[in-house]
Amino acid sequence: MFDLDRFIEDCRTAVRADPTHKAAREVVARAVSDPAGVLAGLGEPRRAEVQKLYHAPDLTILNVVWGPYMTVRPHNHLMWAVIGIYTGRENNIFWRRIPEGPAGGIEAAGAKSLGERDVEPLGHDIIHTVTNPLPRLTGAIHVYGGDFFATPRSEWNAETLREAPFDVETTMRMFEEANAAYEARMPAS
């Protein structure tokens, strides 16, 4: 079974040994190779949320649960990240800045779909959109090489693709809206 304290210590050790994502990626890959163990350790996802598992200046570990059909706007992290899926699916669109275009503009540069047991490192400068394409919750362990909550970063308007400061309140509201939609679809018990 997934042992959260052991996982956190393994991530801390990995970051001390190698400040890039490489060692942390191996820790996340080991964890999500046993999805049932992660579910037993963290619990079955019940609602869309961002659950803080560990937070320090050099490392943040989150349990991110995406609501059914939920999409978050293009955004960056300004630090490396490692994403490991333990249930469901997460589709990513990767974006790049348009150097010759309007200030802050981006264009699609690729995509990757991650399913159960998949692990994906994201570099410091990656801009991505995340979508849960499923009619159920998706759970993922997110490990960041820095203070995820204190680092100012950007997001892009989904329609205009114009850059703006990341708005935590709007993002958290998206999770609550996803929960409301999910609960509305659930059969009455």
JSON list of C-alpha atoms in Angstrom, two decimals:
[
{"chain": "A", "resi": 1, "resn": "MET", "atom": "CA", "xyz": [0.00, 0.00, 0.00]},
{"chain": "A", "resi": 2, "resn": "PHE", "atom": "CA", "xyz": [1.05, 3.60, -0.67]},
{"chain": "A", "resi": 3, "resn": "ASP", "atom": "CA", "xyz": [2.64, 5.10, 2.44]},
{"chain": "A", "resi": 4, "resn": "LEU", "atom": "CA", "xyz": [2.32, 8.89, 2.25]},
{"chain": "A", "resi": 5, "resn": "ASP", "atom": "CA", "xyz": [5.05, 9.60, 4.81]},
{"chain": "A", "resi": 6, "resn": "ARG", "atom": "CA", "xyz": [7.48, 7.28, 2.99]},
{"chain": "A", "resi": 7, "resn": "PHE", "atom": "CA", "xyz": [6.55, 8.86, -0.37]},
{"chain": "A", "resi": 8, "resn": "ILE", "atom": "CA", "xyz": [7.19, 12.38, 0.96]},
{"chain": "A", "resi": 9, "resn": "GLU", "atom": "CA", "xyz": [10.54, 11.34, 2.42]},
{"chain": "A", "resi": 10, "resn": "ASP", "atom": "CA", "xyz": [11.52, 9.62, -0.84]},
{"chain": "A", "resi": 11, "resn": "CYS", "atom": "CA", "xyz": [10.65, 12.80, -2.78]},
{"chain": "A", "resi": 12, "resn": "ARG", "atom": "CA", "xyz": [12.62, 14.96, -0.35]},
{"chain": "A", "resi": 13, "resn": "THR", "atom": "CA", "xyz": [15.61, 12.62, -0.67]},
{"chain": "A", "resi": 14, "resn": "ALA", "atom": "CA", "xyz": [15.32, 12.66, -4.47]},
{"chain": "A", "resi": 15, "resn": "VAL", "atom": "CA", "xyz": [15.30, 16.47, -4.63]},
{"chain": "A", "resi": 16, "resn": "ARG", "atom": "CA", "xyz": [18.30, 16.69, -2.29]},
{"chain": "A", "resi": 17, "resn": "ALA", "atom": "CA", "xyz": [20.21, 14.21, -4.48]},
{"chain": "A", "resi": 18, "resn": "ASP", "atom": "CA", "xyz": [19.17, 15.77, -7.80]},
{"chain": "A", "resi": 19, "resn": "PRO", "atom": "CA", "xyz": [17.46, 19.18, -8.01]},
{"chain": "A", "resi": 20, "resn": "THR", "atom": "CA", "xyz": [16.12, 18.34, -11.48]},
{"chain": "A", "resi": 21, "resn": "HIS", "atom": "CA", "xyz": [12.95, 16.28, -11.99]},
{"chain": "A", "resi": 22, "resn": "LYS", "atom": "CA", "xyz": [14.78, 13.02, -12.83]},
{"chain": "A", "resi": 23, "resn": "ALA", "atom": "CA", "xyz": [15.04, 11.40, -9.40]},
{"chain": "A", "resi": 24, "resn": "ALA", "atom": "CA", "xyz": [11.58, 12.63, -8.35]},
{"chain": "A", "resi": 25, "resn": "ARG", "atom": "CA", "xyz": [10.13, 11.13, -11.53]},
{"chain": "A", "resi": 26, "resn": "GLU", "atom": "CA", "xyz": [11.36, 7.70, -10.47]},
{"chain": "A", "resi": 27, "resn": "VAL", "atom": "CA", "xyz": [9.72, 8.07, -7.05]},
{"chain": "A", "resi": 28, "resn": "VAL", "atom": "CA", "xyz": [6.38, 9.05, -8.64]},
{"chain": "A", "resi": 29, "resn": "ALA", "atom": "CA", "xyz": [6.65, 6.23, -11.21]},
{"chain": "A", "resi": 30, "resn": "ARG", "atom": "CA", "xyz": [7.13, 3.67, -8.43]},
{"chain": "A", "resi": 31, "resn": "ALA", "atom": "CA", "xyz": [4.10, 5.00, -6.57]},
{"chain": "A", "resi": 32, "resn": "VAL", "atom": "CA", "xyz": [1.64, 5.08, -9.48]},
{"chain": "A", "resi": 33, "resn": "SER", "atom": "CA", "xyz": [2.79, 1.69, -10.77]},
{"chain": "A", "resi": 34, "resn": "ASP", "atom": "CA", "xyz": [0.43, 0.40, -8.06]},
{"chain": "A", "resi": 35, "resn": "PRO", "atom": "CA", "xyz": [-2.77, 2.44, -8.55]},
{"chain": "A", "resi": 36, "resn": "ALA", "atom": "CA", "xyz": [-4.73, 0.29, -6.08]},
{"chain": "A", "resi": 37, "resn": "GLY", "atom": "CA", "xyz": [-2.08, 0.98, -3.45]},
{"chain": "A", "resi": 38, "resn": "VAL", "atom": "CA", "xyz": [-2.30, 4.74, -4.02]},
{"chain": "A", "resi": 39, "resn": "LEU", "atom": "CA", "xyz": [-6.10, 4.58, -3.80]},
{"chain": "A", "resi": 40, "resn": "ALA", "atom": "CA", "xyz": [-5.83, 2.62, -0.55]},
{"chain": "A", "resi": 41, "resn": "GLY", "atom": "CA", "xyz": [-3.30, 5.10, 0.85]},
{"chain": "A", "resi": 42, "resn": "LEU", "atom": "CA", "xyz": [-4.94, 8.37, -0.24]},
{"chain": "A", "resi": 43, "resn": "GLY", "atom": "CA", "xyz": [-8.53, 7.17, -0.40]},
{"chain": "A", "resi": 44, "resn": "GLU", "atom": "CA", "xyz": [-10.88, 6.96, -3.34]},
{"chain": "A", "resi": 45, "resn": "PRO", "atom": "CA", "xyz": [-11.40, 10.41, -4.91]},
{"chain": "A", "resi": 46, "resn": "ARG", "atom": "CA", "xyz": [-14.79, 11.79, -3.90]},
{"chain": "A", "resi": 47, "resn": "ARG", "atom": "CA", "xyz": [-14.65, 15.33, -5.28]},
{"chain": "A", "resi": 48, "resn": "ALA", "atom": "CA", "xyz": [-12.55, 17.62, -7.46]},
{"chain": "A", "resi": 49, "resn": "GLU", "atom": "CA", "xyz": [-9.87, 19.25, -5.33]},
{"chain": "A", "resi": 50, "resn": "VAL", "atom": "CA", "xyz": [-6.27, 20.26, -4.86]},
{"chain": "A", "resi": 51, "resn": "GLN", "atom": "CA", "xyz": [-5.10, 18.52, -1.70]},
{"chain": "A", "resi": 52, "resn": "LYS", "atom": "CA", "xyz": [-1.77, 19.70, -0.26]},
{"chain": "A", "resi": 53, "resn": "LEU", "atom": "CA", "xyz": [0.26, 16.67, 0.85]},
{"chain": "A", "resi": 54, "resn": "TYR", "atom": "CA", "xyz": [3.61, 18.42, 1.44]},
{"chain": "A", "resi": 55, "resn": "HIS", "atom": "CA", "xyz": [4.80, 21.98, 1.06]},
{"chain": "A", "resi": 56, "resn": "ALA", "atom": "CA", "xyz": [8.30, 23.49, 1.44]},
{"chain": "A", "resi": 57, "resn": "PRO", "atom": "CA", "xyz": [10.37, 26.11, -0.43]},
{"chain": "A", "resi": 58, "resn": "ASP", "atom": "CA", "xyz": [12.03, 23.44, -2.61]},
{"chain": "A", "resi": 59, "resn": "LEU", "atom": "CA", "xyz": [9.23, 20.88, -2.97]},
{"chain": "A", "resi": 60, "resn": "THR", "atom": "CA", "xyz": [5.42, 20.77, -3.17]},
{"chain": "A", "resi": 61, "resn": "ILE", "atom": "CA", "xyz": [3.41, 17.55, -3.39]},
{"chain": "A", "resi": 62, "resn": "LEU", "atom": "CA", "xyz": [-0.28, 17.67, -4.29]},
{"chain": "A", "resi": 63, "resn": "ASN", "atom": "CA", "xyz": [-3.07, 15.18, -4.81]},
{"chain": "A", "resi": 64, "resn": "VAL", "atom": "CA", "xyz": [-5.02, 16.75, -7.66]},
{"chain": "A", "resi": 65, "resn": "VAL", "atom": "CA", "xyz": [-8.46, 15.34, -8.43]},
{"chain": "A", "resi": 66, "resn": "TRP", "atom": "CA", "xyz": [-10.00, 16.59, -11.69]},
{"chain": "A", "resi": 67, "resn": "GLY", "atom": "CA", "xyz": [-13.78, 16.68, -11.99]},
{"chain": "A", "resi": 68, "resn": "PRO", "atom": "CA", "xyz": [-15.49, 14.91, -14.90]},
{"chain": "A", "resi": 69, "resn": "TYR", "atom": "CA", "xyz": [-14.89, 16.80, -18.16]},
{"chain": "A", "resi": 70, "resn": "MET", "atom": "CA", "xyz": [-13.06, 19.54, -16.22]},
{"chain": "A", "resi": 71, "resn": "THR", "atom": "CA", "xyz": [-10.60, 21.76, -18.13]},
{"chain": "A", "resi": 72, "resn": "VAL", "atom": "CA", "xyz": [-8.19, 24.30, -16.69]},
{"chain": "A", "resi": 73, "resn": "ARG", "atom": "CA", "xyz": [-6.92, 27.21, -18.75]},
{"chain": "A", "resi": 74, "resn": "PRO", "atom": "CA", "xyz": [-3.40, 27.24, -20.20]},
{"chain": "A", "resi": 75, "resn": "HIS", "atom": "CA", "xyz": [-0.97, 27.95, -17.37]},
{"chain": "A", "resi": 76, "resn": "ASN", "atom": "CA", "xyz": [2.66, 27.61, -16.40]},
{"chain": "A", "resi": 77, "resn": "HIS", "atom": "CA", "xyz": [4.39, 26.62, -13.15]},
{"chain": "A", "resi": 78, "resn": "LEU", "atom": "CA", "xyz": [7.83, 28.26, -13.52]},
{"chain": "A", "resi": 79, "resn": "MET", "atom": "CA", "xyz": [9.36, 25.16, -11.94]},
{"chain": "A", "resi": 80, "resn": "TRP", "atom": "CA", "xyz": [9.68, 21.54, -13.00]},
{"chain": "A", "resi": 81, "resn": "ALA", "atom": "CA", "xyz": [6.79, 19.20, -12.25]},
{"chain": "A", "resi": 82, "resn": "VAL", "atom": "CA", "xyz": [6.17, 15.46, -12.36]},
{"chain": "A", "resi": 83, "resn": "ILE", "atom": "CA", "xyz": [2.60, 14.24, -12.87]},
{"chain": "A", "resi": 84, "resn": "GLY", "atom": "CA", "xyz": [1.62, 10.63, -12.09]},
{"chain": "A", "resi": 85, "resn": "ILE", "atom": "CA", "xyz": [-1.90, 9.36, -12.77]},
{"chain": "A", "resi": 86, "resn": "TYR", "atom": "CA", "xyz": [-3.32, 6.79, -10.35]},
{"chain": "A", "resi": 87, "resn": "THR", "atom": "CA", "xyz": [-6.90, 6.75, -11.63]},
{"chain": "A", "resi": 88, "resn": "GLY", "atom": "CA", "xyz": [-8.61, 8.14, -14.71]},
{"chain": "A", "resi": 89, "resn": "ARG", "atom": "CA", "xyz": [-7.11, 10.16, -17.56]},
{"chain": "A", "resi": 90, "resn": "GLU", "atom": "CA", "xyz": [-5.58, 13.59, -18.01]},
{"chain": "A", "resi": 91, "resn": "ASN", "atom": "CA", "xyz": [-5.21, 15.13, -21.47]},
{"chain": "A", "resi": 92, "resn": "ASN", "atom": "CA", "xyz": [-2.61, 17.85, -21.85]},
{"chain": "A", "resi": 93, "resn": "ILE", "atom": "CA", "xyz": [-2.23, 20.41, -24.61]},
{"chain": "A", "resi": 94, "resn": "PHE", "atom": "CA", "xyz": [1.25, 21.92, -24.59]},
{"chain": "A", "resi": 95, "resn": "TRP", "atom": "CA", "xyz": [1.70, 25.51, -25.73]},
{"chain": "A", "resi": 96, "resn": "ARG", "atom": "CA", "xyz": [4.63, 27.68, -26.79]},
{"chain": "A", "resi": 97, "resn": "ARG", "atom": "CA", "xyz": [5.02, 31.41, -26.76]},
{"chain": "A", "resi": 98, "resn": "ILE", "atom": "CA", "xyz": [4.76, 33.13, -30.15]},
{"chain": "A", "resi": 99, "resn": "PRO", "atom": "CA", "xyz": [7.92, 35.27, -30.34]},
{"chain": "A", "resi": 100, "resn": "GLU", "atom": "CA", "xyz": [6.77, 37.26, -33.38]},
{"chain": "A", "resi": 101, "resn": "GLY", "atom": "CA", "xyz": [3.14, 37.50, -32.28]},
{"chain": "A", "resi": 102, "resn": "PRO", "atom": "CA", "xyz": [1.33, 39.75, -29.82]},
{"chain": "A", "resi": 103, "resn": "ALA", "atom": "CA", "xyz": [2.93, 40.07, -26.39]},
{"chain": "A", "resi": 104, "resn": "GLY", "atom": "CA", "xyz": [2.12, 37.06, -24.25]},
{"chain": "A", "resi": 105, "resn": "GLY", "atom": "CA", "xyz": [0.49, 35.13, -27.10]},
{"chain": "A", "resi": 106, "resn": "ILE", "atom": "CA", "xyz": [0.78, 31.33, -27.34]},
{"chain": "A", "resi": 107, "resn": "GLU", "atom": "CA", "xyz": [0.09, 28.61, -29.88]},
{"chain": "A", "resi": 108, "resn": "ALA", "atom": "CA", "xyz": [-0.46, 24.87, -29.52]},
{"chain": "A", "resi": 109, "resn": "ALA", "atom": "CA", "xyz": [2.76, 22.88, -29.77]},
{"chain": "A", "resi": 110, "resn": "GLY", "atom": "CA", "xyz": [1.75, 19.33, -28.90]},
{"chain": "A", "resi": 111, "resn": "ALA", "atom": "CA", "xyz": [-0.45, 17.12, -26.78]},
{"chain": "A", "resi": 112, "resn": "LYS", "atom": "CA", "xyz": [-0.21, 14.06, -24.57]},
{"chain": "A", "resi": 113, "resn": "SER", "atom": "CA", "xyz": [-2.82, 11.89, -22.97]},
{"chain": "A", "resi": 114, "resn": "LEU", "atom": "CA", "xyz": [-1.90, 10.33, -19.61]},
{"chain": "A", "resi": 115, "resn": "GLY", "atom": "CA", "xyz": [-3.74, 7.37, -18.13]},
{"chain": "A", "resi": 116, "resn": "GLU", "atom": "CA", "xyz": [-3.44, 5.20, -15.06]},
{"chain": "A", "resi": 117, "resn": "ARG", "atom": "CA", "xyz": [0.24, 4.42, -14.24]},
{"chain": "A", "resi": 118, "resn": "ASP", "atom": "CA", "xyz": [1.56, 7.11, -16.64]},
{"chain": "A", "resi": 119, "resn": "VAL", "atom": "CA", "xyz": [4.14, 9.62, -15.42]},
{"chain": "A", "resi": 120, "resn": "GLU", "atom": "CA", "xyz": [5.10, 12.81, -17.25]},
{"chain": "A", "resi": 121, "resn": "PRO", "atom": "CA", "xyz": [7.81, 15.32, -16.36]},
{"chain": "A", "resi": 122, "resn": "LEU", "atom": "CA", "xyz": [7.12, 18.95, -17.23]},
{"chain": "A", "resi": 123, "resn": "GLY", "atom": "CA", "xyz": [10.00, 21.37, -17.64]},
{"chain": "A", "resi": 124, "resn": "HIS", "atom": "CA", "xyz": [10.37, 24.74, -15.95]},
{"chain": "A", "resi": 125, "resn": "ASP", "atom": "CA", "xyz": [8.95, 26.68, -18.92]},
{"chain": "A", "resi": 126, "resn": "ILE", "atom": "CA", "xyz": [6.10, 24.34, -19.94]},
{"chain": "A", "resi": 127, "resn": "ILE", "atom": "CA", "xyz": [2.70, 25.93, -20.57]},
{"chain": "A", "resi": 128, "resn": "HIS", "atom": "CA", "xyz": [-0.16, 23.45, -20.62]},
{"chain": "A", "resi": 129, "resn": "THR", "atom": "CA", "xyz": [-3.91, 23.00, -20.49]},
{"chain": "A", "resi": 130, "resn": "VAL", "atom": "CA", "xyz": [-5.32, 20.02, -18.58]},
{"chain": "A", "resi": 131, "resn": "THR", "atom": "CA", "xyz": [-8.60, 18.27, -19.36]},
{"chain": "A", "resi": 132, "resn": "ASN", "atom": "CA", "xyz": [-10.21, 15.27, -17.71]},
{"chain": "A", "resi": 133, "resn": "PRO", "atom": "CA", "xyz": [-12.03, 13.71, -20.72]},
{"chain": "A", "resi": 134, "resn": "LEU", "atom": "CA", "xyz": [-13.87, 11.14, -18.59]},
{"chain": "A", "resi": 135, "resn": "PRO", "atom": "CA", "xyz": [-17.32, 11.15, -16.98]},
{"chain": "A", "resi": 136, "resn": "ARG", "atom": "CA", "xyz": [-15.65, 10.30, -13.64]},
{"chain": "A", "resi": 137, "resn": "LEU", "atom": "CA", "xyz": [-13.00, 11.76, -11.35]},
{"chain": "A", "resi": 138, "resn": "THR", "atom": "CA", "xyz": [-9.32, 11.56, -12.29]},
{"chain": "A", "resi": 139, "resn": "GLY", "atom": "CA", "xyz": [-6.65, 11.44, -9.58]},
{"chain": "A", "resi": 140, "resn": "ALA", "atom": "CA", "xyz": [-3.01, 12.43, -10.01]},
{"chain": "A", "resi": 141, "resn": "ILE", "atom": "CA", "xyz": [-0.01, 12.98, -7.79]},
{"chain": "A", "resi": 142, "resn": "HIS", "atom": "CA", "xyz": [1.72, 16.26, -8.73]},
{"chain": "A", "resi": 143, "resn": "VAL", "atom": "CA", "xyz": [5.27, 16.86, -7.48]},
{"chain": "A", "resi": 144, "resn": "TYR", "atom": "CA", "xyz": [6.78, 20.33, -8.04]},
{"chain": "A", "resi": 145, "resn": "GLY", "atom": "CA", "xyz": [10.40, 21.39, -7.68]},
{"chain": "A", "resi": 146, "resn": "GLY", "atom": "CA", "xyz": [9.64, 24.52, -5.68]},
{"chain": "A", "resi": 147, "resn": "ASP", "atom": "CA", "xyz": [7.03, 26.40, -3.70]},
{"chain": "A", "resi": 148, "resn": "PHE", "atom": "CA", "xyz": [3.94, 25.95, -5.88]},
{"chain": "A", "resi": 149, "resn": "PHE", "atom": "CA", "xyz": [1.89, 28.35, -3.76]},
{"chain": "A", "resi": 150, "resn": "ALA", "atom": "CA", "xyz": [4.35, 31.26, -3.53]},
{"chain": "A", "resi": 151, "resn": "THR", "atom": "CA", "xyz": [5.64, 31.35, -7.10]},
{"chain": "A", "resi": 152, "resn": "PRO", "atom": "CA", "xyz": [3.92, 34.01, -9.21]},
{"chain": "A", "resi": 153, "resn": "ARG", "atom": "CA", "xyz": [3.00, 32.51, -12.56]},
{"chain": "A", "resi": 154, "resn": "SER", "atom": "CA", "xyz": [0.80, 33.07, -15.58]},
{"chain": "A", "resi": 155, "resn": "GLU", "atom": "CA", "xyz": [-2.35, 31.75, -17.17]},
{"chain": "A", "resi": 156, "resn": "TRP", "atom": "CA", "xyz": [-3.77, 32.43, -20.61]},
{"chain": "A", "resi": 157, "resn": "ASN", "atom": "CA", "xyz": [-7.33, 33.32, -21.53]},
{"chain": "A", "resi": 158, "resn": "ALA", "atom": "CA", "xyz": [-8.86, 30.24, -23.16]},
{"chain": "A", "resi": 159, "resn": "GLU", "atom": "CA", "xyz": [-10.51, 32.31, -25.88]},
{"chain": "A", "resi": 160, "resn": "THR", "atom": "CA", "xyz": [-7.96, 35.02, -26.69]},
{"chain": "A", "resi": 161, "resn": "LEU", "atom": "CA", "xyz": [-4.83, 33.14, -25.55]},
{"chain": "A", "resi": 162, "resn": "ARG", "atom": "CA", "xyz": [-3.60, 36.35, -23.91]},
{"chain": "A", "resi": 163, "resn": "GLU", "atom": "CA", "xyz": [-1.35, 36.12, -20.86]},
{"chain": "A", "resi": 164, "resn": "ALA", "atom": "CA", "xyz": [-2.44, 37.32, -17.41]},
{"chain": "A", "resi": 165, "resn": "PRO", "atom": "CA", "xyz": [-1.34, 36.69, -13.82]},
{"chain": "A", "resi": 166, "resn": "PHE", "atom": "CA", "xyz": [-2.50, 33.31, -12.51]},
{"chain": "A", "resi": 167, "resn": "ASP", "atom": "CA", "xyz": [-5.77, 33.71, -10.59]},
{"chain": "A", "resi": 168, "resn": "VAL", "atom": "CA", "xyz": [-5.95, 31.14, -7.77]},
{"chain": "A", "resi": 169, "resn": "GLU", "atom": "CA", "xyz": [-9.50, 32.12, -6.76]},
{"chain": "A", "resi": 170, "resn": "THR", "atom": "CA", "xyz": [-10.87, 31.58, -10.27]},
{"chain": "A", "resi": 171, "resn": "THR", "atom": "CA", "xyz": [-9.12, 28.22, -10.49]},
{"chain": "A", "resi": 172, "resn": "MET", "atom": "CA", "xyz": [-10.49, 27.07, -7.13]},
{"chain": "A", "resi": 173, "resn": "ARG", "atom": "CA", "xyz": [-13.95, 28.21, -8.25]},
{"chain": "A", "resi": 174, "resn": "MET", "atom": "CA", "xyz": [-13.54, 25.94, -11.31]},
{"chain": "A", "resi": 175, "resn": "PHE", "atom": "CA", "xyz": [-13.00, 22.99, -8.97]},
{"chain": "A", "resi": 176, "resn": "GLU", "atom": "CA", "xyz": [-16.17, 23.87, -7.03]},
{"chain": "A", "resi": 177, "resn": "GLU", "atom": "CA", "xyz": [-18.15, 24.26, -10.28]},
{"chain": "A", "resi": 178, "resn": "ALA", "atom": "CA", "xyz": [-16.87, 20.84, -11.37]},
{"chain": "A", "resi": 179, "resn": "ASN", "atom": "CA", "xyz": [-18.06, 19.40, -8.05]},
{"chain": "A", "resi": 180, "resn": "ALA", "atom": "CA", "xyz": [-21.50, 20.95, -8.46]},
{"chain": "A", "resi": 181, "resn": "ALA", "atom": "CA", "xyz": [-21.81, 19.50, -11.97]},
{"chain": "A", "resi": 182, "resn": "TYR", "atom": "CA", "xyz": [-20.58, 16.10, -10.76]},
{"chain": "A", "resi": 183, "resn": "GLU", "atom": "CA", "xyz": [-23.04, 16.02, -7.87]},
{"chain": "A", "resi": 184, "resn": "ALA", "atom": "CA", "xyz": [-25.90, 17.02, -10.19]},
{"chain": "A", "resi": 185, "resn": "ARG", "atom": "CA", "xyz": [-25.14, 13.98, -12.39]},
{"chain": "A", "resi": 186, "resn": "MET", "atom": "CA", "xyz": [-24.92, 11.54, -9.47]},
{"chain": "A", "resi": 187, "resn": "PRO", "atom": "CA", "xyz": [-28.00, 9.37, -8.94]},
{"chain": "A", "resi": 188, "resn": "ALA", "atom": "CA", "xyz": [-29.96, 10.20, -5.78]},
{"chain": "A", "resi": 189, "resn": "SER", "atom": "CA", "xyz": [-29.40, 7.63, -3.04]}
]
